Amino acid sequence: MAEEKSTRVAFVQALESLMEKDDRVVMVSADSVAVFRAQALQKKYPNRIVECGIAEGSAVMIAAGLAAAGFKPYVCAYAGFLTMRACEQMRTFVAYPHLDIKFFGANAGMCSGEREGVTHQFFEDIGIMRAIPGFTVLAPSDADDTIRMVHKAYETPGPVYCRIGSGRDPVVGTEAVLRAYGDDALIIGCGAPLAEACKAADELRGQGANITVLNCNVLKPLDEAFLMPYIRRAGKVITAEDHNVCAGLGGAVCEIAGRAVRRIGLMDRYPESGTADELKHKYRIDAGEMIKAVTEK
Amino acid sequence: MMNDTELARMGNRIRRDIIEMIYRAKDGHPAPSLSAADIVACLYFGVMNVDPARPDWEDRDRFILSKGHACPALYAALGLKGYFDRSLYPTLRHLDSILQGHPDMKKTPGVDMTSGSLGNGLAAATGMAIGAKMLGKSWKTYVLTGDGELGEGINWEAAQTAAKYKLDNLTLIVDNNGMQSGGSVEEVGGVVNIPGKFAAFGFEVFEVNGHDTSEIMAALTAPVSGRPKCIVAHTVKGKGVSFMEHNNAWHKGVPNDEQYTTACTELEALING
C-alpha cells in the first residue's frame, strides 16, 4: 500500500496553529470533534469549540451569528451533510452577506465513505459549492496539502469550502505539477485520485506516453492562466476526481478548456458499499482507467 | 427610553410608516409588518442599546428579524430611529435601493443579520449570543420570529443549543398572529402550544399581549438567569388598520389610493389620540 497520512489530523494541526495566533478563530462542530480528531484541541481550547450537536443547518447559522459578532468560524462536519443539508444556509446567510466563515467537509468522495455506503459517500459537494456565488472551493491533494489549504482559507476573505478525506489518505505531494514527463496527455486531478494519476504517469513513462499531472487544489476560482497553456499543448486532456464528473473538477475544466476533455470520476451514478480499493477499481477512478484514457485511440 | 404610552404611539408611527412605504413603493407585506410594530417599537425605543450614528458599534445590542418579510416594520423603526433618511421609503424593493425585499446586513445600516429565508433567525441569534459570552461582552441579542416559521426544524436545533449554552443574553420574541401565508398556523403548519414547546426546550417563557407595550416591556425587562428567554406575543395580523386586521389577503399586497387614505386616517387617529 502507498504511504498514508490523515487529512483530518492535518486539518486539526493547522487549525490549532491558527487558534494560537488569532483568538478570533473558533471551531463550530456538528458533533464533529471526534470525527475531526479534535479531542486534544478541545481540551486545549474548551471555550473556542462551539458544539451544536447533530444539526448542520443550525451549526451554519450559529457560525453566521459568530461571524457577525467578529469571530472567524471554522465549521466542521461531514462533507455531504454540510453541503446538502445546510446548503441554503451556506448560500443565503454566509455567501450572500460574504461572511468570513470556513467550511471543512470530511469524508468527501466515494472512497472516503467506503463500506458506509451511499448515505456517507459524498460526491456532489464540489458541484454544489461551485454553483454558489462567492465561495472559494478547495480540494487538497493530501494531508500536507490540507495544511496549506487551511492557511489559504484563512488568508482568503469570505466564505471558503474545503473538502477533505477519510483519515486514510494517500500521500500525493503538494506541488502544482506532480509529474512533468511530457505532453502526450495531461491529467488534471484533485484529491486522492492524484495518487492514481501519478501511478499511471510513472507506468506510462517510456512506454510510448509521457504525460503531465497537475494538482488542481483550487476548484473555484480555477487558475486559468496556469492551466490553459498545459491544456492547449497536451495531446489529450483528462480529469480525475473522486466526485461526480458532472459539475465537479471535470465539469469545471470543461467550462474553460474549449476542447474535448475525458472526465474520470463517478459517472453520474450511485456507488455502493465496499472498501476504498474495491470501489476505486469498480468505479474506475484508478490508474488503469487513466492509462486507458491516455492510450486509447 | 420611552414610557409605555410613548412606545404605543411609536408602534403606531411605525405602522403609519409601513403603510407609507408599501403604498409608495407599490410592493411589500403589510399585515405581518403591522402585527410586529409594537414589538419592534419596544425593542428599538424601549430596551435596545444602539446608536444610529454608529450602526456597527461593537457593543450594541443586536436584533434579527427572522420573519424577514416584515422588514417594512424594521425599516420604519430604523428610519424613525435615524439610521437613514425616511425619504428612502419609496425605494423599498426597487433597483439599487438600500431597502431590499428582505433584510440585507450589507446594504442597510442597522440591520444586524441578513434574513428572510424563514426559520433561520433563532440559530443566527444563538451564534451571536454565544459570541457575546465568549467575548465577555454584556450586549444582548434579540430575535423576532413568526409563528408559522416555527415549523422549520432549525429553530428547534438552535433552541437546544441555546439552552445548552445557558444563553440568558438571548431573547426570542414570537409574533404569534396565528396566520401564515397559506392560512391558519394551526391548520397549515400544525404549530401549536408554542409556550409549552419552548418551556420544554429549556427557555424561560413569557406570554404577553403583543400590542400592549407595558406587557411587552415587562417581559423584555424581566430578569432571567442561566437560560434563554422566549416571549410569546399574542398579536393580530394587520393590527391597526381595520380592513387588514385578521385578513390574510393582506399578507402581501398594496393598498389602493382609497385604502391608503383610510389606513392613514385610522393610524393618525391612533397616533394623535
PDB file of N, CA and C in Angstrom, chain A residues 24 26 47-59 61-66 68-71 85 88-89 92-93 96-99, chain B residues 58 60 62 100 102 104-107 112-117 120-121 123-124 126-128 130-132 134-135 139 154 157-158 161 164-165:
ATOM      1  N   ARG A  24      -9.660  35.079  17.365  1.00  0.00           N
ATOM      2  CA  ARG A  24     -10.999  35.122  16.765  1.00  0.00           C
ATOM      3  C   ARG A  24     -11.355  33.807  16.055  1.00  0.00           C
ATOM      4  N   VAL A  26     -12.482  30.219  15.785  1.00  0.00           N
ATOM      5  CA  VAL A  26     -13.209  29.249  16.596  1.00  0.00           C
ATOM      6  C   VAL A  26     -13.652  28.091  15.698  1.00  0.00           C
ATOM      7  N   ASN A  47     -13.308  26.571  25.314  1.00  0.00           N
ATOM      8  CA  ASN A  47     -14.287  27.632  25.062  1.00  0.00           C
ATOM      9  C   ASN A  47     -14.273  28.128  23.626  1.00  0.00           C
ATOM     10  N   ARG A  48     -13.434  27.544  22.801  1.00  0.00           N
ATOM     11  CA  ARG A  48     -13.371  28.010  21.410  1.00  0.00           C
ATOM     12  C   ARG A  48     -13.848  26.942  20.423  1.00  0.00           C
ATOM     13  N   ILE A  49     -14.455  25.916  20.972  1.00  0.00           N
ATOM     14  CA  ILE A  49     -15.133  24.940  20.117  1.00  0.00           C
ATOM     15  C   ILE A  49     -16.608  24.976  20.491  1.00  0.00           C
ATOM     16  N   VAL A  50     -17.436  25.444  19.551  1.00  0.00           N
ATOM     17  CA  VAL A  50     -18.870  25.524  19.785  1.00  0.00           C
ATOM     18  C   VAL A  50     -19.489  24.239  19.245  1.00  0.00           C
ATOM     19  N   GLU A  51     -20.027  23.458  20.136  1.00  0.00           N
ATOM     20  CA  GLU A  51     -20.603  22.157  19.744  1.00  0.00           C
ATOM     21  C   GLU A  51     -22.115  22.300  19.588  1.00  0.00           C
ATOM     22  N   CYS A  52     -22.604  22.122  18.380  1.00  0.00           N
ATOM     23  CA  CYS A  52     -24.025  22.335  18.080  1.00  0.00           C
ATOM     24  C   CYS A  52     -24.807  21.032  18.007  1.00  0.00           C
ATOM     25  N   GLY A  53     -24.132  19.925  18.169  1.00  0.00           N
ATOM     26  CA  GLY A  53     -24.835  18.651  18.048  1.00  0.00           C
ATOM     27  C   GLY A  53     -25.069  18.277  16.594  1.00  0.00           C
ATOM     28  N   ILE A  54     -25.825  17.219  16.398  1.00  0.00           N
ATOM     29  CA  ILE A  54     -26.082  16.724  15.039  1.00  0.00           C
ATOM     30  C   ILE A  54     -27.145  17.618  14.425  1.00  0.00           C
ATOM     31  N   ALA A  55     -26.718  18.767  13.922  1.00  0.00           N
ATOM     32  CA  ALA A  55     -27.656  19.792  13.479  1.00  0.00           C
ATOM     33  C   ALA A  55     -26.905  20.753  12.555  1.00  0.00           C
ATOM     34  N   GLU A  56     -26.671  20.330  11.317  1.00  0.00           N
ATOM     35  CA  GLU A  56     -25.790  21.085  10.423  1.00  0.00           C
ATOM     36  C   GLU A  56     -26.357  22.462  10.065  1.00  0.00           C
ATOM     37  N   GLY A  57     -27.654  22.520   9.788  1.00  0.00           N
ATOM     38  CA  GLY A  57     -28.249  23.804   9.412  1.00  0.00           C
ATOM     39  C   GLY A  57     -28.075  24.827  10.523  1.00  0.00           C
ATOM     40  N   SER A  58     -28.387  24.410  11.730  1.00  0.00           N
ATOM     41  CA  SER A  58     -28.234  25.286  12.876  1.00  0.00           C
ATOM     42  C   SER A  58     -26.765  25.649  13.092  1.00  0.00           C
ATOM     43  N   ALA A  59     -25.873  24.682  12.901  1.00  0.00           N
ATOM     44  CA  ALA A  59     -24.444  24.946  13.089  1.00  0.00           C
ATOM     45  C   ALA A  59     -23.969  26.049  12.137  1.00  0.00           C
ATOM     46  N   MET A  61     -25.823  28.414  10.818  1.00  0.00           N
ATOM     47  CA  MET A  61     -26.415  29.684  11.252  1.00  0.00           C
ATOM     48  C   MET A  61     -25.715  30.225  12.502  1.00  0.00           C
ATOM     49  N   ILE A  62     -25.360  29.322  13.414  1.00  0.00           N
ATOM     50  CA  ILE A  62     -24.635  29.741  14.619  1.00  0.00           C
ATOM     51  C   ILE A  62     -23.278  30.318  14.207  1.00  0.00           C
ATOM     52  N   ALA A  63     -22.651  29.709  13.223  1.00  0.00           N
ATOM     53  CA  ALA A  63     -21.394  30.264  12.701  1.00  0.00           C
ATOM     54  C   ALA A  63     -21.633  31.646  12.090  1.00  0.00           C
ATOM     55  N   ALA A  64     -22.773  31.814  11.404  1.00  0.00           N
ATOM     56  CA  ALA A  64     -23.085  33.132  10.832  1.00  0.00           C
ATOM     57  C   ALA A  64     -23.228  34.169  11.937  1.00  0.00           C
ATOM     58  N   GLY A  65     -23.893  33.790  13.018  1.00  0.00           N
ATOM     59  CA  GLY A  65     -24.028  34.700  14.162  1.00  0.00           C
ATOM     60  C   GLY A  65     -22.680  35.031  14.776  1.00  0.00           C
ATOM     61  N   LEU A  66     -21.828  34.026  14.904  1.00  0.00           N
ATOM     62  CA  LEU A  66     -20.484  34.253  15.453  1.00  0.00           C
ATOM     63  C   LEU A  66     -19.672  35.162  14.531  1.00  0.00           C
ATOM     64  N   ALA A  68     -20.837  37.378  12.498  1.00  0.00           N
ATOM     65  CA  ALA A  68     -21.396  38.728  12.616  1.00  0.00           C
ATOM     66  C   ALA A  68     -20.925  39.402  13.899  1.00  0.00           C
ATOM     67  N   ALA A  69     -20.554  38.602  14.893  1.00  0.00           N
ATOM     68  CA  ALA A  69     -20.040  39.151  16.153  1.00  0.00           C
ATOM     69  C   ALA A  69     -18.514  39.306  16.121  1.00  0.00           C
ATOM     70  N   GLY A  70     -17.897  39.030  14.967  1.00  0.00           N
ATOM     71  CA  GLY A  70     -16.472  39.307  14.813  1.00  0.00           C
ATOM     72  C   GLY A  70     -15.557  38.097  14.840  1.00  0.00           C
ATOM     73  N   PHE A  71     -16.120  36.904  14.985  1.00  0.00           N
ATOM     74  CA  PHE A  71     -15.283  35.710  15.018  1.00  0.00           C
ATOM     75  C   PHE A  71     -14.992  35.204  13.596  1.00  0.00           C
ATOM     76  N   ARG A  85     -27.421  19.304   3.371  1.00  0.00           N
ATOM     77  CA  ARG A  85     -28.451  19.664   4.338  1.00  0.00           C
ATOM     78  C   ARG A  85     -28.414  21.153   4.665  1.00  0.00           C
ATOM     79  N   GLU A  88     -28.586  25.716   1.848  1.00  0.00           N
ATOM     80  CA  GLU A  88     -29.242  27.020   1.769  1.00  0.00           C
ATOM     81  C   GLU A  88     -28.662  28.005   2.791  1.00  0.00           C
ATOM     82  N   GLN A  89     -28.349  27.500   3.982  1.00  0.00           N
ATOM     83  CA  GLN A  89     -27.756  28.388   4.989  1.00  0.00           C
ATOM     84  C   GLN A  89     -26.385  28.879   4.517  1.00  0.00           C
ATOM     85  N   THR A  92     -27.350  31.506   1.578  1.00  0.00           N
ATOM     86  CA  THR A  92     -28.089  32.743   1.844  1.00  0.00           C
ATOM     87  C   THR A  92     -27.521  33.530   3.018  1.00  0.00           C
ATOM     88  N   PHE A  93     -27.019  32.823   4.020  1.00  0.00           N
ATOM     89  CA  PHE A  93     -26.612  33.515   5.241  1.00  0.00           C
ATOM     90  C   PHE A  93     -25.101  33.624   5.406  1.00  0.00           C
ATOM     91  N   TYR A  96     -24.037  35.073   0.618  1.00  0.00           N
ATOM     92  CA  TYR A  96     -24.710  36.319   0.216  1.00  0.00           C
ATOM     93  C   TYR A  96     -24.212  37.526   1.024  1.00  0.00           C
ATOM     94  N   PRO A  97     -24.172  37.447   2.356  1.00  0.00           N
ATOM     95  CA  PRO A  97     -23.552  38.574   3.092  1.00  0.00           C
ATOM     96  C   PRO A  97     -22.022  38.500   3.165  1.00  0.00           C
ATOM     97  N   HIS A  98     -21.422  37.533   2.458  1.00  0.00           N
ATOM     98  CA  HIS A  98     -19.968  37.407   2.366  1.00  0.00           C
ATOM     99  C   HIS A  98     -19.318  37.364   3.749  1.00  0.00           C
ATOM    100  N   LEU A  99     -19.828  36.494   4.606  1.00  0.00           N
ATOM    101  CA  LEU A  99     -19.253  36.362   5.942  1.00  0.00           C
ATOM    102  C   LEU A  99     -17.972  35.525   5.885  1.00  0.00           C
TER     103      LEU A  99
ATOM    104  N   GLU B  58     -19.410  48.010  18.182  1.00  0.00           N
ATOM    105  CA  GLU B  58     -19.212  46.639  18.657  1.00  0.00           C
ATOM    106  C   GLU B  58     -20.090  46.256  19.839  1.00  0.00           C
ATOM    107  N   ARG B  60     -23.080  47.284  20.672  1.00  0.00           N
ATOM    108  CA  ARG B  60     -24.525  47.492  20.544  1.00  0.00           C
ATOM    109  C   ARG B  60     -25.289  46.199  20.820  1.00  0.00           C
ATOM    110  N   ARG B  62     -28.036  43.544  19.544  1.00  0.00           N
ATOM    111  CA  ARG B  62     -28.338  43.069  18.192  1.00  0.00           C
ATOM    112  C   ARG B  62     -29.801  42.656  18.065  1.00  0.00           C
ATOM    113  N   GLN B 100     -33.835  46.386   0.710  1.00  0.00           N
ATOM    114  CA  GLN B 100     -34.094  45.180  -0.068  1.00  0.00           C
ATOM    115  C   GLN B 100     -35.428  44.543   0.329  1.00  0.00           C
ATOM    116  N   HIS B 102     -36.030  41.704   1.414  1.00  0.00           N
ATOM    117  CA  HIS B 102     -35.841  41.083   2.724  1.00  0.00           C
ATOM    118  C   HIS B 102     -34.523  41.629   3.282  1.00  0.00           C
ATOM    119  N   ASP B 104     -30.996  42.858   4.464  1.00  0.00           N
ATOM    120  CA  ASP B 104     -29.651  42.602   3.954  1.00  0.00           C
ATOM    121  C   ASP B 104     -28.653  43.357   4.827  1.00  0.00           C
ATOM    122  N   MET B 105     -27.868  42.617   5.590  1.00  0.00           N
ATOM    123  CA  MET B 105     -26.959  43.237   6.570  1.00  0.00           C
ATOM    124  C   MET B 105     -25.845  44.039   5.910  1.00  0.00           C
ATOM    125  N   LYS B 106     -25.607  43.820   4.620  1.00  0.00           N
ATOM    126  CA  LYS B 106     -24.530  44.553   3.957  1.00  0.00           C
ATOM    127  C   LYS B 106     -25.049  45.799   3.257  1.00  0.00           C
ATOM    128  N   LYS B 107     -26.357  45.945   3.145  1.00  0.00           N
ATOM    129  CA  LYS B 107     -26.898  47.085   2.405  1.00  0.00           C
ATOM    130  C   LYS B 107     -27.573  48.130   3.288  1.00  0.00           C
ATOM    131  N   ASP B 112     -28.674  43.877  11.461  1.00  0.00           N
ATOM    132  CA  ASP B 112     -27.589  43.086  12.051  1.00  0.00           C
ATOM    133  C   ASP B 112     -27.417  41.714  11.422  1.00  0.00           C
ATOM    134  N   MET B 113     -28.431  41.237  10.709  1.00  0.00           N
ATOM    135  CA  MET B 113     -28.317  39.911  10.091  1.00  0.00           C
ATOM    136  C   MET B 113     -29.234  39.839   8.879  1.00  0.00           C
ATOM    137  N   THR B 114     -28.685  39.315   7.814  1.00  0.00           N
ATOM    138  CA  THR B 114     -29.489  39.024   6.634  1.00  0.00           C
ATOM    139  C   THR B 114     -30.561  38.003   7.024  1.00  0.00           C
ATOM    140  N   SER B 115     -31.763  38.176   6.499  1.00  0.00           N
ATOM    141  CA  SER B 115     -32.831  37.240   6.860  1.00  0.00           C
ATOM    142  C   SER B 115     -33.900  37.235   5.785  1.00  0.00           C
ATOM    143  N   GLY B 116     -34.877  36.386   5.958  1.00  0.00           N
ATOM    144  CA  GLY B 116     -35.963  36.292   5.004  1.00  0.00           C
ATOM    145  C   GLY B 116     -36.248  34.871   4.576  1.00  0.00           C
ATOM    146  N   SER B 117     -35.221  34.029   4.577  1.00  0.00           N
ATOM    147  CA  SER B 117     -35.444  32.604   4.424  1.00  0.00           C
ATOM    148  C   SER B 117     -35.863  32.110   5.808  1.00  0.00           C
ATOM    149  N   ASN B 120     -34.499  30.598  10.221  1.00  0.00           N
ATOM    150  CA  ASN B 120     -33.052  30.646  10.473  1.00  0.00           C
ATOM    151  C   ASN B 120     -32.607  31.654  11.530  1.00  0.00           C
ATOM    152  N   GLY B 121     -33.487  32.586  11.897  1.00  0.00           N
ATOM    153  CA  GLY B 121     -33.060  33.687  12.769  1.00  0.00           C
ATOM    154  C   GLY B 121     -32.645  33.257  14.159  1.00  0.00           C
ATOM    155  N   ALA B 123     -31.286  30.544  15.140  1.00  0.00           N
ATOM    156  CA  ALA B 123     -29.956  29.919  15.131  1.00  0.00           C
ATOM    157  C   ALA B 123     -28.866  30.978  14.988  1.00  0.00           C
ATOM    158  N   ALA B 124     -29.086  31.976  14.132  1.00  0.00           N
ATOM    159  CA  ALA B 124     -28.097  33.054  13.999  1.00  0.00           C
ATOM    160  C   ALA B 124     -27.980  33.826  15.309  1.00  0.00           C
ATOM    161  N   THR B 126     -28.533  32.668  18.233  1.00  0.00           N
ATOM    162  CA  THR B 126     -27.815  31.790  19.161  1.00  0.00           C
ATOM    163  C   THR B 126     -26.308  31.940  18.972  1.00  0.00           C
ATOM    164  N   GLY B 127     -25.875  31.998  17.731  1.00  0.00           N
ATOM    165  CA  GLY B 127     -24.452  32.204  17.459  1.00  0.00           C
ATOM    166  C   GLY B 127     -23.966  33.550  17.983  1.00  0.00           C
ATOM    167  N   MET B 128     -24.760  34.588  17.771  1.00  0.00           N
ATOM    168  CA  MET B 128     -24.373  35.916  18.281  1.00  0.00           C
ATOM    169  C   MET B 128     -24.274  35.911  19.805  1.00  0.00           C
ATOM    170  N   ILE B 130     -23.777  33.337  21.800  1.00  0.00           N
ATOM    171  CA  ILE B 130     -22.583  32.569  22.201  1.00  0.00           C
ATOM    172  C   ILE B 130     -21.344  33.455  22.028  1.00  0.00           C
ATOM    173  N   GLY B 131     -21.309  34.200  20.924  1.00  0.00           N
ATOM    174  CA  GLY B 131     -20.183  35.097  20.658  1.00  0.00           C
ATOM    175  C   GLY B 131     -20.015  36.141  21.753  1.00  0.00           C
ATOM    176  N   ALA B 132     -21.122  36.724  22.175  1.00  0.00           N
ATOM    177  CA  ALA B 132     -21.041  37.740  23.240  1.00  0.00           C
ATOM    178  C   ALA B 132     -20.482  37.134  24.517  1.00  0.00           C
ATOM    179  N   MET B 134     -18.526  34.511  24.721  1.00  0.00           N
ATOM    180  CA  MET B 134     -17.108  34.204  24.507  1.00  0.00           C
ATOM    181  C   MET B 134     -16.246  35.454  24.629  1.00  0.00           C
ATOM    182  N   LEU B 135     -16.804  36.580  24.201  1.00  0.00           N
ATOM    183  CA  LEU B 135     -16.059  37.843  24.263  1.00  0.00           C
ATOM    184  C   LEU B 135     -16.135  38.481  25.655  1.00  0.00           C
ATOM    185  N   TRP B 139     -23.570  42.881  25.783  1.00  0.00           N
ATOM    186  CA  TRP B 139     -24.652  43.202  24.858  1.00  0.00           C
ATOM    187  C   TRP B 139     -25.598  42.029  24.666  1.00  0.00           C
ATOM    188  N   ILE B 154     -34.793  23.990  12.051  1.00  0.00           N
ATOM    189  CA  ILE B 154     -33.587  24.643  12.577  1.00  0.00           C
ATOM    190  C   ILE B 154     -33.885  25.409  13.867  1.00  0.00           C
ATOM    191  N   GLU B 157     -33.358  22.899  16.541  1.00  0.00           N
ATOM    192  CA  GLU B 157     -31.933  22.581  16.663  1.00  0.00           C
ATOM    193  C   GLU B 157     -31.247  23.678  17.484  1.00  0.00           C
ATOM    194  N   ALA B 158     -31.555  24.923  17.114  1.00  0.00           N
ATOM    195  CA  ALA B 158     -30.920  26.056  17.784  1.00  0.00           C
ATOM    196  C   ALA B 158     -31.413  26.202  19.215  1.00  0.00           C
ATOM    197  N   THR B 161     -29.372  24.149  21.418  1.00  0.00           N
ATOM    198  CA  THR B 161     -28.028  24.712  21.637  1.00  0.00           C
ATOM    199  C   THR B 161     -28.097  25.934  22.555  1.00  0.00           C
ATOM    200  N   LYS B 164     -28.488  24.717  26.014  1.00  0.00           N
ATOM    201  CA  LYS B 164     -27.255  24.065  26.463  1.00  0.00           C
ATOM    202  C   LYS B 164     -26.227  25.099  26.898  1.00  0.00           C
ATOM    203  N   TYR B 165     -26.128  26.183  26.125  1.00  0.00           N
ATOM    204  CA  TYR B 165     -25.148  27.226  26.452  1.00  0.00           C
ATOM    205  C   TYR B 165     -25.684  28.251  27.450  1.00  0.00           C
TER     206      TYR B 165
END
